[in-house]
Amino acid sequence: MEIKVLKNILNANDQRAQENRGLFERNRMVALNVTASPGAGKTSLIMATIKALRDEFRIGVIEGDVSSAIDAETIGTVGIPVVQINTNGACHLDATMISNAVQSLPIDELDLLIVENVGNLICPASFALGEHKNILVASVPEGHDKPYKYPLMFSKSDAVVLNKIDLAPYVDFDRDQFIEAVNGLHADARIFELSCKTGEGLSEWNSWIASEIRKERTA
Amino acid sequence: MEIKVLKNILNANDQRAQENRGLFERNRMVALNVTASPGAGKTSLIMATIKALRDEFRIGVIEGDVSSAIDAETIGTVGIPVVQINTNGACHLDATMISNAVQSLPIDELDLLIVENVGNLICPASFALGEHKNILVASVPEGHDKPYKYPLMFSKSDAVVLNKIDLAPYVDFDRDQFIEAVNGLHADARIFELSCKTGEGLSEWNSWIASEIRKERTA
């Protein structure tokens, strides 16, 4: 007897992620899943992106944290719609959390949804949210060896933002080794070297996000 | 009919952790579980501790990483017995991994076992390894808000090492707020402010570890 094997069966999370992606595409908006170690500068990058793009595009934010609403409060100060998800111990966001959270956002009015994942370089790599682009924020003081230690997350990231380049003179960070490692894991990954503190390098990042939004709106 | 309720049933990990702890105590040695965000400086702290204490005490190291043997190679350069555990995607070490790893160490000759956990401020908090002390390494560039965002890990740590104080002049880090937050989660936690790079503050840390080892040997 031949056993029938059903291929490409999605797990529950991937199925929900596809539904989220469908919603985002019907709205012709771009969704970013921003991941990082704790303290690499995800919230600072999101704030800088909002500041640069809010005049041209409508932006919403979902903040993911194990605990606290510190980041959502920060985003809230600039008058952008924001929802805080507290995972109560879970080490990553999942697609169901996102589909619940978007119900509290004016999703059909948005051009850009930025999801700030829980600060963790491991678990979020295994849970799609429905995003168009995975963005990994690394930072200079963390050291250049992080791609070797957290290869799955780097290999799944469409763009790697290397933040805190203003601290490069004060730490031992081998830029060439970092970039070689990132390219080795994902040859097509965009790399943006910048400092959210000084503003250096931000314009290239903001231009890329703006071009991605325009592409989606005219798709 | 009265239903009998068995209390204090340990889960499989806690049971194995107790066995590890028993082994460590029979050997009159101290075991440290060192946790942190990626790049906070766990390996640098371990290297500095080895350098300061190796003349007086026999030290062994277990390195935990999702991938790579970079840290074990670093420890190996100074001739200390070291075992690398690769979790292959898992976001934390567990007690069974430790009980397997100690079989590759001269455990009955050691005074101090240092376990470097996977870089992650969430999951390792839920898995005891048999350690005497939990050490959390935070670092100045990560920011002072980390205790609020990762409260479980901070609340379970017997000592918090604030590393990279040499970078304080270049970043926005509110020391008082950080210390207040740590104390709020664990009033008795020891706090060591130091720089593995410049060596500032290391002697206080090393003296504390040395006193913990002496206490255990004369217990």
Short mmCIF file of C-alpha atoms in Angstrom, two decimals:
data_model
loop_
_atom_site.label_atom_id
_atom_site.label_comp_id
_atom_site.label_asym_id
_atom_site.label_seq_id
_atom_site.Cartn_x
_atom_site.Cartn_y
_atom_site.Cartn_z
CA MET A 1 0.00 0.00 0.00
CA GLU A 2 1.28 3.40 -0.88
CA ILE A 3 1.28 5.93 1.89
CA LYS A 4 0.19 9.33 0.79
CA VAL A 5 2.44 12.12 1.99
CA LEU A 6 1.08 15.63 2.07
CA LYS A 7 3.86 18.06 1.38
CA ASN A 8 4.25 21.68 2.34
CA ILE A 9 1.92 21.42 5.28
CA LEU A 10 2.40 24.59 7.21
CA ASN A 11 2.67 24.56 10.94
CA ALA A 12 0.15 26.63 12.86
CA ASN A 13 2.48 29.61 13.17
CA ASP A 14 3.44 29.68 9.50
CA GLN A 15 -0.22 29.47 8.51
CA ARG A 16 -1.09 32.43 10.72
CA ALA A 17 1.96 34.31 9.41
CA GLN A 18 0.69 33.80 5.85
CA GLU A 19 -2.68 35.24 6.86
CA ASN A 20 -0.95 38.27 8.37
CA ARG A 21 1.10 38.69 5.22
CA GLY A 22 -2.07 38.54 3.14
CA LEU A 23 -3.61 41.30 5.26
CA PHE A 24 -0.50 43.48 4.88
CA GLU A 25 -0.45 42.95 1.11
CA ARG A 26 -4.13 43.76 0.68
CA ASN A 27 -3.32 47.04 2.45
CA ARG A 28 -0.25 47.58 0.25
CA MET A 29 1.90 48.18 3.30
CA VAL A 30 5.33 46.97 4.35
CA ALA A 31 5.88 45.06 7.61
CA LEU A 32 9.31 44.84 9.25
CA ASN A 33 10.30 42.31 11.92
CA VAL A 34 13.11 43.94 13.89
CA THR A 35 15.23 41.57 15.99
CA ALA A 36 18.37 42.05 18.10
CA SER A 37 20.19 41.29 21.31
CA PRO A 38 18.93 43.25 24.30
CA GLY A 39 20.24 46.79 24.12
CA ALA A 40 21.51 46.79 20.54
CA GLY A 41 19.31 49.77 19.70
CA LYS A 42 16.08 48.48 18.12
CA THR A 43 13.92 51.17 19.71
CA SER A 44 16.42 53.91 18.85
CA LEU A 45 16.44 52.76 15.21
CA ILE A 46 12.63 52.69 15.12
CA MET A 47 12.47 56.20 16.60
CA ALA A 48 14.98 57.48 14.02
CA THR A 49 13.00 55.82 11.20
CA ILE A 50 9.74 57.37 12.39
CA LYS A 51 11.36 60.81 12.59
CA ALA A 52 12.72 60.55 9.03
CA LEU A 53 9.69 59.00 7.31
CA ARG A 54 6.58 60.16 9.19
CA ASP A 55 5.97 63.17 6.94
CA GLU A 56 5.78 60.97 3.86
CA PHE A 57 4.32 57.72 5.24
CA ARG A 58 1.85 56.56 7.89
CA ILE A 59 3.62 54.35 10.40
CA GLY A 60 2.44 51.98 13.14
CA VAL A 61 4.48 50.03 15.68
CA ILE A 62 4.07 46.79 17.64
CA GLU A 63 6.40 46.48 20.60
CA GLY A 64 7.29 43.02 21.94
CA ASP A 65 8.82 42.57 25.39
CA VAL A 66 8.82 39.87 28.03
CA SER A 67 7.79 42.54 30.49
CA SER A 68 7.23 46.31 30.80
CA ALA A 69 5.83 48.92 28.40
CA ILE A 70 8.94 51.13 28.36
CA ASP A 71 9.44 50.95 24.60
CA ALA A 72 5.79 51.51 23.71
CA GLU A 73 5.79 54.56 25.98
CA THR A 74 8.85 55.87 24.13
CA ILE A 75 7.16 55.39 20.75
CA GLY A 76 3.95 56.87 22.12
CA THR A 77 5.67 60.16 22.91
CA VAL A 78 5.92 60.95 19.20
CA GLY A 79 2.22 60.33 18.54
CA ILE A 80 2.56 57.18 16.45
CA PRO A 81 -0.03 54.38 16.92
CA VAL A 82 1.63 51.68 19.00
CA VAL A 83 0.62 48.43 20.71
CA GLN A 84 2.69 46.73 23.41
CA ILE A 85 2.73 42.93 23.56
CA ASN A 86 4.02 41.45 26.83
CA THR A 87 4.96 37.83 26.28
CA ASN A 88 5.04 37.07 30.04
CA GLY A 89 8.19 35.01 29.81
CA ALA A 90 8.06 33.79 26.21
CA CYS A 91 11.28 34.51 24.36
CA HIS A 92 9.83 35.59 21.00
CA LEU A 93 6.74 37.00 19.31
CA ASP A 94 4.60 34.70 17.18
CA ALA A 95 2.17 35.26 14.31
CA THR A 96 -0.93 34.93 16.49
CA MET A 97 0.28 37.68 18.81
CA ILE A 98 0.72 39.89 15.74
CA SER A 99 -2.72 39.10 14.31
CA ASN A 100 -4.24 40.04 17.67
CA ALA A 101 -2.17 43.21 18.02
CA VAL A 102 -3.00 44.58 14.55
CA GLN A 103 -6.65 44.70 15.59
CA SER A 104 -5.68 47.58 17.87
CA LEU A 105 -3.96 49.48 15.06
CA PRO A 106 -5.49 51.51 12.18
CA ILE A 107 -4.00 48.88 9.88
CA ASP A 108 -5.80 49.94 6.70
CA GLU A 109 -4.35 53.44 7.03
CA LEU A 110 -0.72 52.39 7.42
CA ASP A 111 2.12 52.33 4.89
CA LEU A 112 4.66 50.83 7.27
CA LEU A 113 4.26 48.50 10.26
CA ILE A 114 7.38 48.08 12.39
CA VAL A 115 7.37 45.11 14.78
CA GLU A 116 10.02 45.23 17.49
CA ASN A 117 10.59 41.63 18.55
CA VAL A 118 11.76 40.48 21.99
CA GLY A 119 15.49 41.12 22.57
CA ASN A 120 16.92 37.70 21.75
CA LEU A 121 19.17 36.43 18.95
CA ILE A 122 17.91 32.84 19.02
CA CYS A 123 14.21 32.05 19.36
CA PRO A 124 12.64 34.76 17.13
CA ALA A 125 14.47 33.22 14.14
CA SER A 126 12.07 30.27 14.22
CA PHE A 127 8.79 32.22 14.19
CA ALA A 128 7.63 34.04 11.06
CA LEU A 129 5.22 36.89 11.75
CA GLY A 130 4.09 37.71 8.20
CA GLU A 131 6.82 40.31 7.71
CA HIS A 132 8.17 41.47 4.35
CA LYS A 133 11.66 41.99 5.70
CA ASN A 134 13.59 40.68 8.67
CA ILE A 135 15.90 43.32 10.09
CA LEU A 136 18.63 42.35 12.54
CA VAL A 137 20.14 45.15 14.61
CA ALA A 138 23.67 44.35 15.80
CA SER A 139 25.85 46.82 17.65
CA VAL A 140 29.58 47.48 17.70
CA PRO A 141 30.16 46.87 21.45
CA GLU A 142 28.65 43.36 21.16
CA GLY A 143 31.66 42.31 19.11
CA HIS A 144 32.25 41.04 15.59
CA ASP A 145 31.80 37.34 16.43
CA LYS A 146 28.01 37.41 16.81
CA PRO A 147 27.19 36.06 13.31
CA TYR A 148 29.23 32.93 14.08
CA LYS A 149 27.40 32.38 17.36
CA TYR A 150 23.85 33.11 16.18
CA PRO A 151 23.97 31.95 12.55
CA LEU A 152 20.26 31.15 12.07
CA MET A 153 19.12 34.66 12.92
CA PHE A 154 21.73 36.27 10.68
CA SER A 155 20.99 33.87 7.81
CA LYS A 156 17.28 34.80 7.91
CA SER A 157 17.82 38.56 7.98
CA ASP A 158 17.27 40.59 4.82
CA ALA A 159 19.15 43.51 6.31
CA VAL A 160 21.69 43.77 9.10
CA VAL A 161 21.96 47.16 10.78
CA LEU A 162 25.27 47.63 12.55
CA ASN A 163 24.45 50.29 15.14
CA LYS A 164 26.69 52.31 17.53
CA ILE A 165 29.51 52.84 15.05
CA ASP A 166 30.35 55.95 17.11
CA LEU A 167 31.75 53.55 19.76
CA ALA A 168 34.16 51.87 17.32
CA PRO A 169 37.20 53.90 18.52
CA TYR A 170 36.73 52.62 22.08
CA VAL A 171 36.21 48.88 21.54
CA ASP A 172 37.89 46.00 19.73
CA PHE A 173 35.62 45.41 16.77
CA ASP A 174 36.88 43.94 13.51
CA ARG A 175 34.54 45.42 10.91
CA ASP A 176 35.87 43.34 8.00
CA GLN A 177 35.45 40.10 9.93
CA PHE A 178 31.88 41.05 10.87
CA ILE A 179 30.90 41.87 7.29
CA GLU A 180 32.56 38.74 5.93
CA ALA A 181 30.64 36.65 8.49
CA VAL A 182 27.30 38.30 7.63
CA ASN A 183 27.87 37.80 3.91
CA GLY A 184 28.91 34.21 4.51
CA LEU A 185 25.54 33.47 6.12
CA HIS A 186 23.39 35.50 3.72
CA ALA A 187 25.14 36.75 0.60
CA ASP A 188 22.28 39.11 -0.36
CA ALA A 189 21.79 40.72 3.04
CA ARG A 190 21.92 44.50 3.00
CA ILE A 191 24.31 45.91 5.58
CA PHE A 192 23.80 49.39 7.03
CA GLU A 193 26.49 50.82 9.28
CA LEU A 194 25.12 53.67 11.35
CA SER A 195 24.79 55.39 14.69
CA CYS A 196 21.33 56.21 15.99
CA LYS A 197 23.04 58.51 18.48
CA THR A 198 25.00 60.71 16.06
CA GLY A 199 22.78 60.13 13.01
CA GLU A 200 25.72 58.98 10.86
CA GLY A 201 24.63 56.50 8.20
CA LEU A 202 20.90 56.81 8.92
CA SER A 203 19.97 58.39 5.59
CA GLU A 204 20.96 55.29 3.59
CA TRP A 205 18.81 53.10 5.87
CA ASN A 206 15.83 55.46 5.68
CA SER A 207 16.12 55.69 1.89
CA TRP A 208 16.04 51.91 1.60
CA ILE A 209 12.93 51.59 3.77
CA ALA A 210 11.24 54.41 1.82
CA SER A 211 12.01 52.66 -1.47
CA GLU A 212 10.59 49.38 -0.13
CA ILE A 213 7.36 51.15 0.85
CA ARG A 214 7.05 52.82 -2.55
CA LYS A 215 7.64 49.48 -4.28
CA GLU A 216 4.81 47.87 -2.28
CA ARG A 217 2.40 50.73 -2.93
CA THR A 218 2.87 50.52 -6.68
CA ALA A 219 2.97 46.70 -6.79
CA MET B 1 -12.10 10.38 49.48
CA GLU B 2 -9.12 12.47 50.21
CA ILE B 3 -6.83 13.04 47.30
CA LYS B 4 -3.22 12.79 48.22
CA VAL B 5 -1.12 15.60 46.85
CA LEU B 6 2.61 15.06 46.60
CA LYS B 7 4.35 18.36 47.14
CA ASN B 8 7.77 19.50 46.00
CA ILE B 9 7.86 17.12 43.08
CA LEU B 10 10.79 18.25 41.02
CA ASN B 11 10.64 18.44 37.29
CA ALA B 12 13.20 16.42 35.36
CA ASN B 13 15.59 19.35 34.99
CA ASP B 14 15.48 20.35 38.64
CA GLN B 15 16.10 16.75 39.68
CA ARG B 16 19.16 16.53 37.44
CA ALA B 17 20.33 19.93 38.70
CA GLN B 18 20.15 18.63 42.28
CA GLU B 19 22.29 15.65 41.28
CA ASN B 20 24.85 18.00 39.71
CA ARG B 21 24.82 20.14 42.83
CA GLY B 22 25.42 17.03 44.95
CA LEU B 23 28.43 16.12 42.82
CA PHE B 24 29.85 19.63 43.14
CA GLU B 25 29.37 19.61 46.91
CA ARG B 26 30.99 16.21 47.36
CA ASN B 27 33.99 17.69 45.55
CA ARG B 28 33.86 20.84 47.73
CA MET B 29 33.93 23.02 44.64
CA VAL B 30 31.97 26.09 43.58
CA ALA B 31 29.95 26.17 40.33
CA LEU B 32 28.96 29.45 38.67
CA ASN B 33 26.24 29.83 36.02
CA VAL B 34 27.18 32.91 34.01
CA THR B 35 24.38 34.42 31.92
CA ALA B 36 24.13 37.58 29.78
CA SER B 37 22.96 39.15 26.56
CA PRO B 38 25.11 38.31 23.55
CA GLY B 39 28.28 40.38 23.69
CA ALA B 40 28.01 41.67 27.26
CA GLY B 41 31.42 40.19 28.07
CA LYS B 42 30.90 36.78 29.71
CA THR B 43 33.99 35.25 28.11
CA SER B 44 36.12 38.30 28.92
CA LEU B 45 35.02 38.11 32.57
CA ILE B 46 35.81 34.38 32.69
CA MET B 47 39.25 35.00 31.17
CA ALA B 48 39.96 37.75 33.72
CA THR B 49 38.82 35.48 36.57
CA ILE B 50 41.05 32.63 35.39
CA LYS B 51 44.03 34.98 35.14
CA ALA B 52 43.51 36.28 38.67
CA LEU B 53 42.71 33.00 40.44
CA ARG B 54 44.51 30.20 38.57
CA ASP B 55 47.61 30.31 40.80
CA GLU B 56 45.52 29.66 43.88
CA PHE B 57 42.67 27.50 42.56
CA ARG B 58 42.07 24.79 39.97
CA ILE B 59 39.49 26.01 37.46
CA GLY B 60 37.41 24.30 34.76
CA VAL B 61 35.04 25.83 32.22
CA ILE B 62 31.95 24.69 30.32
CA GLU B 63 31.09 26.87 27.32
CA GLY B 64 27.51 26.97 26.01
CA ASP B 65 26.70 28.31 22.57
CA VAL B 66 24.04 27.69 19.96
CA SER B 67 26.86 27.22 17.48
CA SER B 68 30.66 27.54 17.13
CA ALA B 69 33.53 26.78 19.51
CA ILE B 70 34.99 30.30 19.49
CA ASP B 71 34.74 30.79 23.25
CA ALA B 72 36.10 27.36 24.17
CA GLU B 73 39.06 28.02 21.86
CA THR B 74 39.67 31.31 23.67
CA ILE B 75 39.62 29.59 27.08
CA GLY B 76 41.77 26.77 25.71
CA THR B 77 44.57 29.20 24.86
CA VAL B 78 45.32 29.63 28.57
CA GLY B 79 45.54 25.90 29.25
CA ILE B 80 42.42 25.54 31.39
CA PRO B 81 40.28 22.39 30.97
CA VAL B 82 37.24 23.40 28.91
CA VAL B 83 34.28 21.67 27.25
CA GLN B 84 32.13 23.28 24.55
CA ILE B 85 28.43 22.47 24.44
CA ASN B 86 26.67 23.37 21.19
CA THR B 87 22.92 23.48 21.76
CA ASN B 88 22.13 23.35 18.02
CA GLY B 89 19.42 25.95 18.24
CA ALA B 90 18.30 25.60 21.85
CA CYS B 91 18.30 28.92 23.67
CA HIS B 92 19.71 27.78 27.02
CA LEU B 93 21.78 25.09 28.73
CA ASP B 94 20.05 22.53 30.91
CA ALA B 95 21.16 20.31 33.79
CA THR B 96 21.51 17.17 31.65
CA MET B 97 23.90 18.95 29.28
CA ILE B 98 25.99 19.90 32.31
CA SER B 99 25.99 16.39 33.78
CA ASN B 100 27.22 15.07 30.42
CA ALA B 101 29.84 17.80 30.03
CA VAL B 102 31.39 17.34 33.49
CA GLN B 103 32.32 13.79 32.48
CA SER B 104 34.89 15.35 30.14
CA LEU B 105 36.39 17.49 32.92
CA PRO B 106 38.73 16.47 35.79
CA ILE B 107 35.87 17.38 38.09
CA ASP B 108 37.34 15.87 41.29
CA GLU B 109 40.41 18.08 40.91
CA LEU B 110 38.56 21.38 40.49
CA ASP B 111 37.90 24.15 43.00
CA LEU B 112 35.86 26.27 40.61
CA LEU B 113 33.64 25.34 37.67
CA ILE B 114 32.51 28.24 35.52
CA VAL B 115 29.60 27.58 33.16
CA GLU B 116 29.09 30.15 30.43
CA ASN B 117 25.45 29.89 29.41
CA VAL B 118 24.03 30.74 25.96
CA GLY B 119 23.81 34.51 25.34
CA ASN B 120 20.17 35.15 26.20
CA LEU B 121 18.46 37.09 28.99
CA ILE B 122 15.24 35.06 28.96
CA CYS B 123 15.29 31.27 28.67
CA PRO B 124 18.31 30.37 30.87
CA ALA B 125 16.44 31.84 33.87
CA SER B 126 14.08 28.84 33.85
CA PHE B 127 16.73 26.08 33.88
CA ALA B 128 18.78 25.40 37.01
CA LEU B 129 22.09 23.66 36.30
CA GLY B 130 23.18 22.79 39.84
CA GLU B 131 25.12 26.02 40.29
CA HIS B 132 25.97 27.62 43.62
CA LYS B 133 25.69 31.12 42.22
CA ASN B 134 23.95 32.70 39.27
CA ILE B 135 25.99 35.52 37.78
CA LEU B 136 24.41 37.95 35.33
CA VAL B 137 26.79 40.02 33.22
CA ALA B 138 25.21 43.26 32.02
CA SER B 139 27.11 45.93 30.11
CA VAL B 140 26.91 49.71 30.03
CA PRO B 141 26.16 50.10 26.28
CA GLU B 142 23.08 47.84 26.62
CA GLY B 143 21.40 50.57 28.66
CA HIS B 144 20.06 50.90 32.18
CA ASP B 145 16.56 49.63 31.41
CA LYS B 146 17.46 45.96 31.04
CA PRO B 147 16.37 44.88 34.57
CA TYR B 148 12.85 46.17 33.81
CA LYS B 149 12.70 44.23 30.56
CA TYR B 150 14.21 40.93 31.76
CA PRO B 151 13.08 40.83 35.40
CA LEU B 152 13.14 37.05 35.92
CA MET B 153 16.81 36.71 35.03
CA PHE B 154 17.81 39.62 37.24
CA SER B 155 15.66 38.39 40.13
CA LYS B 156 17.39 34.98 40.06
CA SER B 157 20.94 36.35 39.95
CA ASP B 158 23.08 36.31 43.09
CA ALA B 159 25.49 38.78 41.54
CA VAL B 160 25.15 41.29 38.73
CA VAL B 161 28.38 42.29 37.02
CA LEU B 162 28.08 45.61 35.21
CA ASN B 163 30.83 45.37 32.60
CA LYS B 164 32.26 47.96 30.17
CA ILE B 165 32.17 50.87 32.63
CA ASP B 166 34.99 52.36 30.51
CA LEU B 167 32.32 53.15 27.88
CA ALA B 168 30.18 55.18 30.32
CA PRO B 169 31.45 58.57 29.07
CA TYR B 170 30.27 57.77 25.53
CA VAL B 171 26.76 56.44 26.12
CA ASP B 172 23.59 57.46 27.95
CA PHE B 173 23.56 55.13 30.93
CA ASP B 174 21.86 56.08 34.20
CA ARG B 175 23.86 54.15 36.81
CA ASP B 176 21.56 55.02 39.72
CA GLN B 177 18.49 53.86 37.84
CA PHE B 178 20.19 50.59 36.91
CA ILE B 179 21.25 49.85 40.49
CA GLU B 180 17.85 50.79 41.86
CA ALA B 181 16.21 48.42 39.36
CA VAL B 182 18.57 45.54 40.22
CA ASN B 183 17.99 46.02 43.95
CA GLY B 184 14.26 46.23 43.39
CA LEU B 185 14.27 42.77 41.80
CA HIS B 186 16.74 41.14 44.21
CA ALA B 187 17.62 43.17 47.29
CA ASP B 188 20.56 40.92 48.25
CA ALA B 189 22.20 40.76 44.81
CA ARG B 190 25.86 41.73 44.82
CA ILE B 191 26.68 44.35 42.21
CA PHE B 192 30.18 44.61 40.72
CA GLU B 193 30.94 47.54 38.43
CA LEU B 194 34.00 46.82 36.35
CA SER B 195 35.73 46.84 32.99
CA CYS B 196 37.29 43.64 31.70
CA LYS B 197 39.11 45.80 29.18
CA THR B 198 40.84 48.23 31.57
CA GLY B 199 40.80 45.95 34.64
CA GLU B 200 39.04 48.58 36.76
CA GLY B 201 36.89 47.00 39.49
CA LEU B 202 38.02 43.42 38.77
CA SER B 203 39.82 42.90 42.10
CA GLU B 204 36.59 43.22 44.10
CA TRP B 205 34.93 40.60 41.88
CA ASN B 206 37.87 38.22 42.08
CA SER B 207 38.08 38.58 45.87
CA TRP B 208 34.42 37.67 46.19
CA ILE B 209 34.79 34.54 44.06
CA ALA B 210 37.92 33.54 45.98
CA SER B 211 36.09 33.92 49.29
CA GLU B 212 33.19 31.81 47.99
CA ILE B 213 35.62 29.03 47.02
CA ARG B 214 37.36 29.14 50.42
CA LYS B 215 33.98 29.00 52.16
CA GLU B 216 33.04 25.87 50.21
CA ARG B 217 36.37 24.13 50.84
CA THR B 218 36.08 24.60 54.60
CA ALA B 219 32.36 23.86 54.75
#
